[in-house]
Each structure stands twice: as C-alpha cells, then as structure tokens.
Coordinates of C-alpha atoms in Angstrom, one line a residue:
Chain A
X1 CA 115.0 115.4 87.2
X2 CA 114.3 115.0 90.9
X3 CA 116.7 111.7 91.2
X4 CA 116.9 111.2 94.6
X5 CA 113.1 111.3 95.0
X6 CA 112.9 108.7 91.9
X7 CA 115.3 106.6 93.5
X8 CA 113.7 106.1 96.9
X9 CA 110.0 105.8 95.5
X10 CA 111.5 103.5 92.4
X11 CA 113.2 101.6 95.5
X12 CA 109.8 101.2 97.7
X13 CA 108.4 100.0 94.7
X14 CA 110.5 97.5 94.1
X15 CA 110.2 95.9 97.2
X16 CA 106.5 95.9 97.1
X17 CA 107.1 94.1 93.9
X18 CA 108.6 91.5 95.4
X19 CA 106.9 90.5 98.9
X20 CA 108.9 87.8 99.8
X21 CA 111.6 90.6 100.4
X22 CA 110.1 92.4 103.0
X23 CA 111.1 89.6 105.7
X24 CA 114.4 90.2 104.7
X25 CA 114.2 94.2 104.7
X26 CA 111.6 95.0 107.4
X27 CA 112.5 96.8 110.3
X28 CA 113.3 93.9 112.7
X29 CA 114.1 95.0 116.4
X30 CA 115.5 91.7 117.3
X31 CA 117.2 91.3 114.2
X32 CA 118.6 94.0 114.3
X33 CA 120.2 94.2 117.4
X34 CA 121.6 90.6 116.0
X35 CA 123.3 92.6 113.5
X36 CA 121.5 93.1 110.8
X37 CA 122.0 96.7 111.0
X38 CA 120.5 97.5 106.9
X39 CA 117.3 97.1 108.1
X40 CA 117.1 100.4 109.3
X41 CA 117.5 101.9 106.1
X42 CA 115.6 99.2 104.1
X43 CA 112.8 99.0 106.3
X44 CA 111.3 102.3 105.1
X45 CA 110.6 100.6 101.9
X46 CA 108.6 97.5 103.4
X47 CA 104.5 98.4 103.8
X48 CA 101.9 96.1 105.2
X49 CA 98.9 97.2 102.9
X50 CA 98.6 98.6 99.5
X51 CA 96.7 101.7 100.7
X52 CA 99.6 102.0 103.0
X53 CA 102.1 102.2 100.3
X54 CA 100.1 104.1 97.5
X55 CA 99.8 107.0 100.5
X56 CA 103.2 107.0 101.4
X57 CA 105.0 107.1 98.2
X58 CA 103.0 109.9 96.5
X59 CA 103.7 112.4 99.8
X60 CA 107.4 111.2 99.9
X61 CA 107.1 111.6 95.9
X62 CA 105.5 114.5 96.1
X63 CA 107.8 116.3 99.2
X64 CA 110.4 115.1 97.2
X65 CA 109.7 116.3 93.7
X66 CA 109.5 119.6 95.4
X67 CA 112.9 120.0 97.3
X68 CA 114.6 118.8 94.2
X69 CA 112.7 121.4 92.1
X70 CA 113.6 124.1 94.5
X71 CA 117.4 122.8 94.4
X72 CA 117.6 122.8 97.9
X73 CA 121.3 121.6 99.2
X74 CA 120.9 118.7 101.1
X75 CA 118.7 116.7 99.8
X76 CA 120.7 113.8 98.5
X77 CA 122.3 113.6 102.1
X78 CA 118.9 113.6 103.8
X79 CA 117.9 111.0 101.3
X80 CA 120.8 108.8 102.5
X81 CA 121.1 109.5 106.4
X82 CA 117.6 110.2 107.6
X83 CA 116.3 106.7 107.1
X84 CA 118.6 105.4 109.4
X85 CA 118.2 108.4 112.3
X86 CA 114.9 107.7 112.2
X87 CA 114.7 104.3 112.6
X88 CA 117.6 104.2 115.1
X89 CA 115.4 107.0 117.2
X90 CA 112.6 104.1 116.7
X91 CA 115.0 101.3 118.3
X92 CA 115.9 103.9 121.4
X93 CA 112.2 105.1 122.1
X94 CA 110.1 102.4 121.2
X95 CA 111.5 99.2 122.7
X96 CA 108.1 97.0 122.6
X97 CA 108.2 97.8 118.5
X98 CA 108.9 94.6 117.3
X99 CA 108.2 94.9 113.1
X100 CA 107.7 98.3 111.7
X101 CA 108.0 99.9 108.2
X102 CA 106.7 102.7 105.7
X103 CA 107.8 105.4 104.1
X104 CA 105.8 108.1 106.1
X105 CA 108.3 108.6 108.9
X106 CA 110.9 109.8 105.8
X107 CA 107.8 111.8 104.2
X108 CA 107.8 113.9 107.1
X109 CA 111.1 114.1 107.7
X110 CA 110.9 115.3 103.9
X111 CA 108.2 117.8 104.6
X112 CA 109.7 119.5 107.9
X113 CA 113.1 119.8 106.1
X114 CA 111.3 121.3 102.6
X115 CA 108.9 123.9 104.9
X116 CA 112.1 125.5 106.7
X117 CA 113.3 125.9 104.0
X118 CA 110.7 127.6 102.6
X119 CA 110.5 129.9 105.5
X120 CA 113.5 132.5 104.2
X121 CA 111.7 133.1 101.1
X122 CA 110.5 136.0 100.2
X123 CA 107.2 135.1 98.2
X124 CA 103.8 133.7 99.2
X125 CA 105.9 130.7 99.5
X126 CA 106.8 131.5 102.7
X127 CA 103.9 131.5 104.5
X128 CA 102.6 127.9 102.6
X129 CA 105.5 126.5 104.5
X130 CA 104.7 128.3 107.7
X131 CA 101.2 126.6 107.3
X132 CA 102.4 123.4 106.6
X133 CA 104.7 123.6 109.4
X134 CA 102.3 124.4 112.0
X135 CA 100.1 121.5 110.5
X136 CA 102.6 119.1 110.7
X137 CA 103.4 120.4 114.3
X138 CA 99.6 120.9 115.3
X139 CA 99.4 117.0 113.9
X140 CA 102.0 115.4 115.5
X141 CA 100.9 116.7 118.8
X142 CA 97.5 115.2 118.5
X143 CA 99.2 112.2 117.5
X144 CA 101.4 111.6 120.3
X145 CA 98.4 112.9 122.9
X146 CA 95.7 110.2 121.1
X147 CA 98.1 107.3 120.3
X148 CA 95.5 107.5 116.9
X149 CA 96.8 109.1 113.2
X150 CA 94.6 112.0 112.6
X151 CA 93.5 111.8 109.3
X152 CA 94.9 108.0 108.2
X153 CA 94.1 104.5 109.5
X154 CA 95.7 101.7 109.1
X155 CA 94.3 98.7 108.6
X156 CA 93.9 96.9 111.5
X157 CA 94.7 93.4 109.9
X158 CA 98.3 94.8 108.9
X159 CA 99.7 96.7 111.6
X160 CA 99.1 99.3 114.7
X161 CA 99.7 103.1 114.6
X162 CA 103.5 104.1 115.5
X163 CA 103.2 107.6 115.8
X164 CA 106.8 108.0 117.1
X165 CA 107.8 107.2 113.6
X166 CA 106.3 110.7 112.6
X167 CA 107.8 112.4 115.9
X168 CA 111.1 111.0 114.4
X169 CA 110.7 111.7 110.7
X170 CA 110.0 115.3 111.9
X171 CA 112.8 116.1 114.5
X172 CA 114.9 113.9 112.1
X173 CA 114.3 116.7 109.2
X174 CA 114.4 119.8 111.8
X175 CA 117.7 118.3 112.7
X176 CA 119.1 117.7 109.1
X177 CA 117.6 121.0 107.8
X178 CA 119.7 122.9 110.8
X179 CA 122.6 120.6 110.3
X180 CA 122.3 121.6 106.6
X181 CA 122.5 125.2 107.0
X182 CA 125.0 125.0 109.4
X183 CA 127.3 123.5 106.8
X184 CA 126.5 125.4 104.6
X185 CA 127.1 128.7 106.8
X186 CA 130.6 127.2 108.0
X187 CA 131.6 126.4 104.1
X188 CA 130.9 130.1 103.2
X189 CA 132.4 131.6 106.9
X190 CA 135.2 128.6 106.1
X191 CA 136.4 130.3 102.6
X192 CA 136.1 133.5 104.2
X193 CA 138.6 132.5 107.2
X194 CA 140.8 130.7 104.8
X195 CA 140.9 134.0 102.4
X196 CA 141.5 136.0 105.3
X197 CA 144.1 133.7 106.3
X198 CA 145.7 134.1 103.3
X199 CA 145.5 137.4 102.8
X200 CA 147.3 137.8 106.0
X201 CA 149.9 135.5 105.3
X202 CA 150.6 137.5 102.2
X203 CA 150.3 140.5 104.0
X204 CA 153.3 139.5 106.3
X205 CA 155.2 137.9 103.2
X206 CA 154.9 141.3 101.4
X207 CA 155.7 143.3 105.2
X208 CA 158.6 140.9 105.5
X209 CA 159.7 141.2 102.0
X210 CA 160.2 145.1 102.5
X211 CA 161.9 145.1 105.7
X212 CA 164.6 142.7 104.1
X213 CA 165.0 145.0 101.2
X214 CA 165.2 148.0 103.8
X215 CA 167.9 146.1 105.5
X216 CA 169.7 145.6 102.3
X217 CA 169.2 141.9 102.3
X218 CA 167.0 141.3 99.9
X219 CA 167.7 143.1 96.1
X220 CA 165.3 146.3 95.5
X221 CA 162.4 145.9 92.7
X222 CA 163.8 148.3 90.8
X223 CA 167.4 146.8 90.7
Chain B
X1 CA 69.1 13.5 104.0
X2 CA 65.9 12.6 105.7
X3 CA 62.5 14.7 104.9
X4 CA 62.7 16.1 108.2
X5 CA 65.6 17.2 108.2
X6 CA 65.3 19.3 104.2
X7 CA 61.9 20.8 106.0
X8 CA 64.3 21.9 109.4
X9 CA 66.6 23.8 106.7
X10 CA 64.0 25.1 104.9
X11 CA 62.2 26.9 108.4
X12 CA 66.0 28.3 109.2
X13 CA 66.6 29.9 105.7
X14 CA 62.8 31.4 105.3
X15 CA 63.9 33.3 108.8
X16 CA 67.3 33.7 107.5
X17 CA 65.6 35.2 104.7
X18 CA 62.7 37.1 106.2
X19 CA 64.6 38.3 109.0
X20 CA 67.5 40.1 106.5
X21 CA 64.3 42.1 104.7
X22 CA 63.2 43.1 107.2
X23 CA 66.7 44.6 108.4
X24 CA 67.2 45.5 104.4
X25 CA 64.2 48.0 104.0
X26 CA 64.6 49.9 107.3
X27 CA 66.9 53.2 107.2
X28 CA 68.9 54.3 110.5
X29 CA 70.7 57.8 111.5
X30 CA 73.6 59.1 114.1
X31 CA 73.7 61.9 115.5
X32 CA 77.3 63.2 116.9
X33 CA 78.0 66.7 118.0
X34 CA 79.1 69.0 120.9
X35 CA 77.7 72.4 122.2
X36 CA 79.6 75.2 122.4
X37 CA 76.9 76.8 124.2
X38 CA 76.5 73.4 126.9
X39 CA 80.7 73.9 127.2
X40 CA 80.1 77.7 127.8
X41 CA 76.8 78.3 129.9
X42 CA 76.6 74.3 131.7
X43 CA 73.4 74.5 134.4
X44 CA 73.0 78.2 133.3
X45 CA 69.9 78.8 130.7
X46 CA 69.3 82.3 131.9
X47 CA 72.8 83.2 132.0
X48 CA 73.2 86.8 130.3
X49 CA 77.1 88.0 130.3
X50 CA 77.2 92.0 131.1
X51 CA 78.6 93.9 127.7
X52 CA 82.0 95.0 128.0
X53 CA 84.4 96.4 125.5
X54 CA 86.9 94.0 124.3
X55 CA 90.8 95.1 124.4
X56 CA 92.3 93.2 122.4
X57 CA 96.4 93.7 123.4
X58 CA 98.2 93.3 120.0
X59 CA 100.0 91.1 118.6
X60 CA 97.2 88.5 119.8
X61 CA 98.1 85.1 121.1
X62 CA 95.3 82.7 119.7
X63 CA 94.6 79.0 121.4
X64 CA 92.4 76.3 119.0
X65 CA 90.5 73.8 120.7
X66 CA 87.5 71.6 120.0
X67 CA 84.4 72.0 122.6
X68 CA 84.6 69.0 125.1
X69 CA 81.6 66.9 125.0
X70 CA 78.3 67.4 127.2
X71 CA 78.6 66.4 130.5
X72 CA 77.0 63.5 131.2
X73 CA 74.0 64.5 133.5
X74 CA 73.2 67.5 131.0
X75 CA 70.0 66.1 129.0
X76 CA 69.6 69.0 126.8
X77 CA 72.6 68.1 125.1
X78 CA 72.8 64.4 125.1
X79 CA 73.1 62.9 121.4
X80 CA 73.9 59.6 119.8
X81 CA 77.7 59.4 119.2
X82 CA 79.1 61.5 122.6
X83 CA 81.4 62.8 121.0
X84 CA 83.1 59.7 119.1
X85 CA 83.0 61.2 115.7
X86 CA 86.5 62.3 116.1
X87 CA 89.2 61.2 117.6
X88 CA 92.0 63.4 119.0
X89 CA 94.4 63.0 116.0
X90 CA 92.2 64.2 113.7
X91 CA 90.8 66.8 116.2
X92 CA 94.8 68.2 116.0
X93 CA 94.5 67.7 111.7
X94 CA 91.8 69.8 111.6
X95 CA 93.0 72.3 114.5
X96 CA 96.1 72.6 112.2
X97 CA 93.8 73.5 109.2
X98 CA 91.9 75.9 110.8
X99 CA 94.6 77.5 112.4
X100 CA 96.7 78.3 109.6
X101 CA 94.5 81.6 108.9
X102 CA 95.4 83.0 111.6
X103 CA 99.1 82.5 110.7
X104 CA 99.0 84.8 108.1
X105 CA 97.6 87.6 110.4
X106 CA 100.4 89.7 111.2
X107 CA 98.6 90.7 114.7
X108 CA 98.4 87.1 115.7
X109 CA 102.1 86.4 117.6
X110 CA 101.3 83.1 118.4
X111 CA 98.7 80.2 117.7
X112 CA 98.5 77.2 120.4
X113 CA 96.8 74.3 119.2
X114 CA 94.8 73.4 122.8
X115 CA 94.1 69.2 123.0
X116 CA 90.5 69.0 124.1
X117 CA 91.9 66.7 127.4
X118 CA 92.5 70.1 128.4
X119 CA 89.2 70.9 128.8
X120 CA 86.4 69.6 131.1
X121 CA 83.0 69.8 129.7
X122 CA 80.7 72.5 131.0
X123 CA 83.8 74.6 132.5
X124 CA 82.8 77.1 131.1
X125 CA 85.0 80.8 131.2
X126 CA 86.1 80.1 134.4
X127 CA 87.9 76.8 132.2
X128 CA 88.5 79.1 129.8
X129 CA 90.4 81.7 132.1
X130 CA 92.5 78.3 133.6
X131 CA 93.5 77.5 129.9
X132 CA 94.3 81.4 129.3
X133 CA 96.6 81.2 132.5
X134 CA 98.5 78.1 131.1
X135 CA 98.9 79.2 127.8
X136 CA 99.2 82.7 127.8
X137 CA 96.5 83.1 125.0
X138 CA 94.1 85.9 124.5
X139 CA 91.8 84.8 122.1
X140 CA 90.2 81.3 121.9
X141 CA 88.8 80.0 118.8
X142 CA 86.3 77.4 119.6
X143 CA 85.6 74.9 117.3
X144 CA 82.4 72.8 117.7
X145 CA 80.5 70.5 115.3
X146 CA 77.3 68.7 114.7
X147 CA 77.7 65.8 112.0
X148 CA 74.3 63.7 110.9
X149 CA 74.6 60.6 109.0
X150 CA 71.8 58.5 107.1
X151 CA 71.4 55.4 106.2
X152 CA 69.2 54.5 103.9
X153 CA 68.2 51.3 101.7
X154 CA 68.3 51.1 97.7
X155 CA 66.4 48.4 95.6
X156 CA 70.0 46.9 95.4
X157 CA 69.2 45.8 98.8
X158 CA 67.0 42.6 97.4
X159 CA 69.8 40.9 96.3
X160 CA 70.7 40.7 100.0
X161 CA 68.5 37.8 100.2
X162 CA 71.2 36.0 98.3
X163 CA 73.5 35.9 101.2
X164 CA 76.1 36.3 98.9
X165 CA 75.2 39.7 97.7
X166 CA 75.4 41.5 100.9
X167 CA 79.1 41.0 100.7
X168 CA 79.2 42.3 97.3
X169 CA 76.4 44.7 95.7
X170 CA 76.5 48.5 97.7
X171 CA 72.7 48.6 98.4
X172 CA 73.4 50.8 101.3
X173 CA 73.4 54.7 100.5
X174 CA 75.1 56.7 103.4
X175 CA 74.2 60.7 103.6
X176 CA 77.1 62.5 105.8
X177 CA 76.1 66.0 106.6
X178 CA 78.4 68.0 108.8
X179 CA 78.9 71.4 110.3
X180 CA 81.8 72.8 112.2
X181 CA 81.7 76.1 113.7
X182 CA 84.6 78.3 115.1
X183 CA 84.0 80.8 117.4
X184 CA 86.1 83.2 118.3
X185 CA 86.2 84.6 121.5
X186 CA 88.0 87.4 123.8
X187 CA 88.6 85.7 127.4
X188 CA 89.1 88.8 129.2
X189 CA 85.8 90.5 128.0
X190 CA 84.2 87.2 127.3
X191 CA 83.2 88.6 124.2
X192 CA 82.3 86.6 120.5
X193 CA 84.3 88.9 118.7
X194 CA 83.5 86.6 115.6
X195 CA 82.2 83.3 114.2
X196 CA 82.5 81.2 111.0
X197 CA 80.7 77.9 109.4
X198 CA 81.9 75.3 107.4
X199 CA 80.0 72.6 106.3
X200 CA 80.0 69.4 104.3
X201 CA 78.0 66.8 102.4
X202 CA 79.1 63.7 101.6
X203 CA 77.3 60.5 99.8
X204 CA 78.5 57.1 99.5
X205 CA 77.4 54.0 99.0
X206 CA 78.8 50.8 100.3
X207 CA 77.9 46.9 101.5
X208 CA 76.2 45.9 104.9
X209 CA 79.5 44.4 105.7
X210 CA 81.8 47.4 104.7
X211 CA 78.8 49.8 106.3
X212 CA 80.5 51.1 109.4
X213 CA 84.0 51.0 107.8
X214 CA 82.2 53.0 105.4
X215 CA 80.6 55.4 107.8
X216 CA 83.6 56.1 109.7
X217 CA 85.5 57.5 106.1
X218 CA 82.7 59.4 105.0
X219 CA 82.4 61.3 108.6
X220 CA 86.2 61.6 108.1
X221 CA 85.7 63.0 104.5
X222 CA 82.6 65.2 106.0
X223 CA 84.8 66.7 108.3
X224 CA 87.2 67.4 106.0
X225 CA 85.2 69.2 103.4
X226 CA 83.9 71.0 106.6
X227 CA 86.9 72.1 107.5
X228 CA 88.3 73.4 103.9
X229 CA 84.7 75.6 103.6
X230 CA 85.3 76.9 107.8
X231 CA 88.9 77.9 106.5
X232 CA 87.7 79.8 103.2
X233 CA 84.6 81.5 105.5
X234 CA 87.0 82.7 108.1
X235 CA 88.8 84.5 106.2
X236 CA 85.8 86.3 105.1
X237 CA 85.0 86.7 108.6
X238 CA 88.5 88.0 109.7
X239 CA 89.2 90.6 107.2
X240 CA 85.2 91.7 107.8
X241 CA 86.5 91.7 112.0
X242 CA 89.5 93.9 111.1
X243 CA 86.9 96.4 108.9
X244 CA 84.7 96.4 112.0
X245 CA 87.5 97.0 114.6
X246 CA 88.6 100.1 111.9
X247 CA 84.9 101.3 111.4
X248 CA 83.8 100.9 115.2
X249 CA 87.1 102.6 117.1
X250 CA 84.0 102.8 120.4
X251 CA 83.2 98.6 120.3
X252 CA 87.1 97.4 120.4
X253 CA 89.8 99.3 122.2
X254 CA 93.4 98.0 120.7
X255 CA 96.7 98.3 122.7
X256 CA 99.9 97.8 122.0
X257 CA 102.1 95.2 124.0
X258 CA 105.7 94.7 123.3
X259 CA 106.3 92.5 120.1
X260 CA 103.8 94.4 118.2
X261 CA 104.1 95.9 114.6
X262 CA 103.9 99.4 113.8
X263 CA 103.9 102.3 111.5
X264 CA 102.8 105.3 110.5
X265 CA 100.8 106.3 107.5
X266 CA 99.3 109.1 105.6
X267 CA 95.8 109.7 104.7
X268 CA 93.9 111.1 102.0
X269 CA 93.7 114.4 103.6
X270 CA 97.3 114.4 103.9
X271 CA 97.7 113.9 100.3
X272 CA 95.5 116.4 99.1
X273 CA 97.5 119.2 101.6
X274 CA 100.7 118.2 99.8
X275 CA 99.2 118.3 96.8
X276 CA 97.7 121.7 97.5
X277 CA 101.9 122.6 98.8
X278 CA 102.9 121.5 95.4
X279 CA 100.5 123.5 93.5
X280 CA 101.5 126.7 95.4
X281 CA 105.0 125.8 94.5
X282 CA 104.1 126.1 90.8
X283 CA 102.5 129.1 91.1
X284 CA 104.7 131.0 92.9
X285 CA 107.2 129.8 90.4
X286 CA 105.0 131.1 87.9
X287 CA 104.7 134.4 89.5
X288 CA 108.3 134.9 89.9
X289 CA 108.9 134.1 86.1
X290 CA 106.7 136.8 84.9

C-alpha cells in the first residue's frame, strides 16, 4: 500500500475540496515571511485550475506509487522534507513570486529521486530511468531558457508559468536521493566501525586478560 | 355671474381643453449617450493606430471609468441629454458592479475605480497615458453608454381632458432602452484587448405630472439591468480573452512583474511518459518474477 503517496494526493484533494482553504494554505511570500512558515508545506496542495490539479496529482500519484512499490528507503522522508526545500528554494530565487502552488514542483522532485534510483539496477529498468532522467533534464533546460512549460499550459486566467518550481523539485530530489544514499552508506559503514570497534575492544579485553593471568594476577581458566 | 362673463370661461376652458390634446396625442424621445470613439479619436476621423503586440505585465492593475461626454464643438457627437443621464454617484454604483469581475481574476492586482472628473472629453490616449501615470494602471476598462427613451400616448390619455385625470390615470407609456459597453483596453499598446455589451429594456407607465420623476427611475432601472447583463457578458468575454491569450502565444506577450502568481504544471504528454515509466515498471517486475 503506497501510504505516503495516498497521503499527499488524499491531502491535495482535500484542499481542492474545500476552496476557501487555499487562502489560508497557498504559498504566500509576504505571509510567509510574517511567519506563517506552514505555507511552504501546505502550499503544494493549493492549485488554481482543475486541469492544473487533475495533472499534478496523477504524476505525483503515479511517481509515487512507483517508489513505494520498488521499496525505495527514503521516501517517507522525502514526502515530509521536500515540500518545504522546495518552496524555501522558491522564497530565495524568486523574490517577485508573490502566490504560487501545485503539486508539480514535488512530482518532479518525485521523479528525479525515483530515476536515480533506478539507475543501479540491473534490468531494462535502468535505462527507462536513464531516459526519464535525461527528459526531465533535457525539459527543464528548455524551461528555464523559454520562461514557457514545454508540453503544459496553464491557464492564463489562473496563474503564470514558475518554472523554477520544477528547477527546485528536481535539484530538491537529486539532493534528497544523494542525501539518502549517503545515510544509508554511513548506517552500513557506521555498524561496520562500531563492530570493528568492538571487536577491538574485545580484542584488548581478551590481550589484557592473558597478560594478567601471565603475571599471575588474574586466576588461570583451567584453575 | 353675468352672460359675459360664463361665455369668457367657456373660451378659456375650450383652449384649456384643446390645447391639453393636442399635447396628449403627441409622443416625444431623449437621447443620452457618450462615445467612446469621440473620447478616443476627438478631430481624428482618419486616425488608424499602428498594430503592436500588447504586453500585458502580470498581475494587471485595471482602472474603470465612464467615457467623458463629447466636447462641445464636436457635432458628430452632440445628442439630447449631454451626458445627464447619470450622475457621478451612480456612475461609481455601477463602476463597482462592473468591476467586481475583475476581482475574481487572480491576474488582476488591483482595480481603481477612475471618477470621470478625471477625464477631459476628447483626450484621447494621451488622457489616457496621464490617468495611467496617476494611477499606476495598465488596463483601462472603458465604460460608455447610449440610453433612448420614448414617450408615448395611450387612449388613457383622454381622460386628461378632465383636468383631474392627469394627476391620476398613467396614460403615459415610457420605453427605456439602454446599452452600456465596456471596453477594455491596453494603454501601452493602445490595444482593445476586449469588449462586452449589456443592455436593458425597461416599460413603465406613469401620469403627466409624475412623467419626468418617472423617467428619471426608469433610466435608473435601465441602467441597472444594463449593467447586471454587461457583468454576466464579461465574463464570457474574459475567460474567452484568457483562451485567446493561451491559444495565440504570437498576439499577447505576458511578463511577469513582482507580485505575480505562479506555478508549474504538467501536461498531457507528461502524463502519458509517466504512465509509459510505470508500465515498464510492471513489466520488468514481471520479467524478473518468471
């Protein structure tokens, strides 16, 4: 049961059940800076169009579904963190955002992190994540050279194209995925110090334990 | 009373008498309105504006404001009422009406509601630019209107004669037909980026003596029916705007200025590569299981 997934898309739903929530959720520069510091979390969840959120759930949904289904460690903290890095990266590089939300800077945040992971394994996997690595790359890039999404719109009505929120969402999950591994690596190098460690500090016990006995100190094993 | 004197009335109340028919059975009409195209193009028939392509710097900051009356001098657009069918309070009313569609527009940042003293009639875009400097705005939505109303005379009207009923029986049937138009218009391109219609039809009835007290709620009531059916038809015409500014990226370049609202979003393209991610998912799952 992808939970984690289920609990963010059940969450975006929720709001977009209830619109008179979003003024209260949205990301709000100036409100933010005020203090109202949730809003970087909770604005993921607020969208401006129902196009905007039907897309934006089902890749997050979808991302999501598959990191969970391929157990990958990490997930739950990404789930928890990322919305916030990426929204704080928002406040630092785009001062003259004033409103903002959706889901799609955290779907590709989702994406990055689920493609390098894909990247060790050995099956035809691999190279599906290599692919939809360099597409997310290869898009971003246009993205940030046009000021224009490459294959979305949004409706003019609602909002204008951020797409440093993408940028974000996808350093954000090269970030977390390294940051990830990292921790992961140290955990397993960690038990291997701390065994080592303690095998040495029996070793000396036991070294220690046999010079006393050679100096008579300590009673043989045999007596 | 002396003979004389009887055939003295008598002479009086057949004029009294003839005099009302004749005023009974003739119907009369006003005419008020302004011109948005006198306001914009005064002196200037031939005027053509080069085509440029708007930028419209978002989040938008709209000004409201009624067209200013023909100047005096200009004949083309000289009608009956110059301009007294509305008076400046409920010039603000309806500016408020009108207005409150572009509140909901999360692109509009702010909506000034322009007095029409602030305008001089026939200034034109160079009043226009003047206005944009005071105010800051970007947009201006120009509201004009052209209101008719027609009198005319029912059979009730013969009981007139009777002095008394012309302070009673509503012989007089009053048409009120009004339009108003907004306009909507980029200052820096000096382009009509859109325009809506509302219009309004009201019939009454009243006495000769309650006839102008009459007219005066009717062109009220015109105006306001005008204005609910302008407010319903612009948002038609905004949401078909925002379409055309999504379908025609080459006729409206947008910017960003600081205040404005983002985000990202995914398309269907998007979707349909994750999807196609997912399905390899399954089957390499389904490859490793056998």
């Amino acid at each position: 049961m992808p939970v984690c997934t289920l609990l963010m898309v059940g969450g975006t739903l929720l709001v977009a059940a209830f619109p008179g929530w979003a003024n209260g959720l949205r990301y709000d520069r100036q409100a933010i800076l005020a203090g109202q510091v949730w809003r970087l979390f909770t604005g993921h969840g607020v969208h401006f169009s129902p196009s905007h959120l039907l897309f934006d759930t089902l890749v997050l949904g979808l991302a999501g579904w598959m990191i969970e289904v391929r157990r990958v460690a990490g997930f739950g903290w990404l789930c928890l963190l990322a919305p916030w890095v990426i929204n704080l990266a928002l406040l630092i590089c785009a001062p003259d955002l004033r409103y903002g939300g959706g889901l799609s800077g955290l779907a590709t945040c989702a994406l990055v992190f689920l493609a390098l992971d894909g990247l060790a394994d050995p099956s035809a996997w691999r190279w599906a994540c290599w692919l939809t690595l360099l597409g997310v790359g290869g898009k971003i890039l246009w993205e940030m050279q046009t000021g224009h999404l490459l294959l979305a719109t949004i409706d003019p009505g609602t909002a204008v194209v951020c797409t440093a929120s993408h940028l974000a969402g996808a350093v954000t999950g090269l970030i977390s995925y390294s940051l990830s591994t990292s921790v992961r690596s140290s955990a397993r190098s960690g038990s291997l110090c701390a065994a080592t460690r303690q095998s040495w500090v029996l070793g000396r016990a036991k070294a220690c334990c046999n010079h006393f006995r050679a100096a008579g100190r300590l009673p043989s094993r045999h007596s | 009373m002396k003979l004389k004197t009887w055939r003295k009335l008598s002479v009086v109340a057949a004029l009294a008498v003839l005099a009302a028919g004749c005023e009974s059975f003739t119907g009369s009409s006003s005419h008020y309105a302004n011109s948005l195209f006198a306001y914009l193009y005064p002196n200037k028939a031939g005027h053509v504006d080069q085509p440029t392509m708007p930028v419209l710097s978002l989040p938008l900051r709209v000004g409201v404001t009624f067209v200013p009356p023909a100047r005096s001098g200009d004949r083309r657009f000289q009608y009956d009422g110059d301009d007294e069918a509305l008076t400046e309070d409920v010039k603000m009313q309806l500016l408020k009406q009108v207005s409150s569609q572009f509140k909901s527009c999360p692109l509009v940042s702010s909506i000034d509601l322009i007095p029409s003293a602030y305008l001089t009639p026939g200034g034109g875009f160079e009043n226009l630019d003047q206005i944009r400097a005071l105010y800051g705005v970007d947009v201006m939505v120009l509201l004009s209107y052209d209101q008719v109303q027609f009198n005319d005379k029912g059979l009730l009207t013969l009981s007139y004669w009777t002095i008394v009923g012309a302070y009673v029986v509503q012989g007089e049937k009053n048409d009120t037909r009004t339009m108003l138009d907004a306009a909507v218009y980029d200052l820096a391109s000096r382009q009509l980026l859109f325009r809506a219609p509302g219009f309004g039809n009201v019939k009454g009835s009243s006495t000769p003596v309650n006839l102008s007290e009459q007219l005066r709620h009717d062109s009220e009531r015109g105006f306001d029916q005008a204005a609910t059916n302008l407010t319903a038809n612009l948002t038609v015409a905004l949401t078909d705007f925002r379409q055309r500014v999504k379908d025609s990226p080459n006729q409206y370049k947008i910017v960003d200025k600081p205040g404005y609202t983002g985000a990202g979003a995914f398309g269907g393209l998007e979707l349909a590569g994750v999807c196609g991610l997912g399905i390899c998912l399954l089957w390499t799952r389904r490859q490793r299981a056998h």
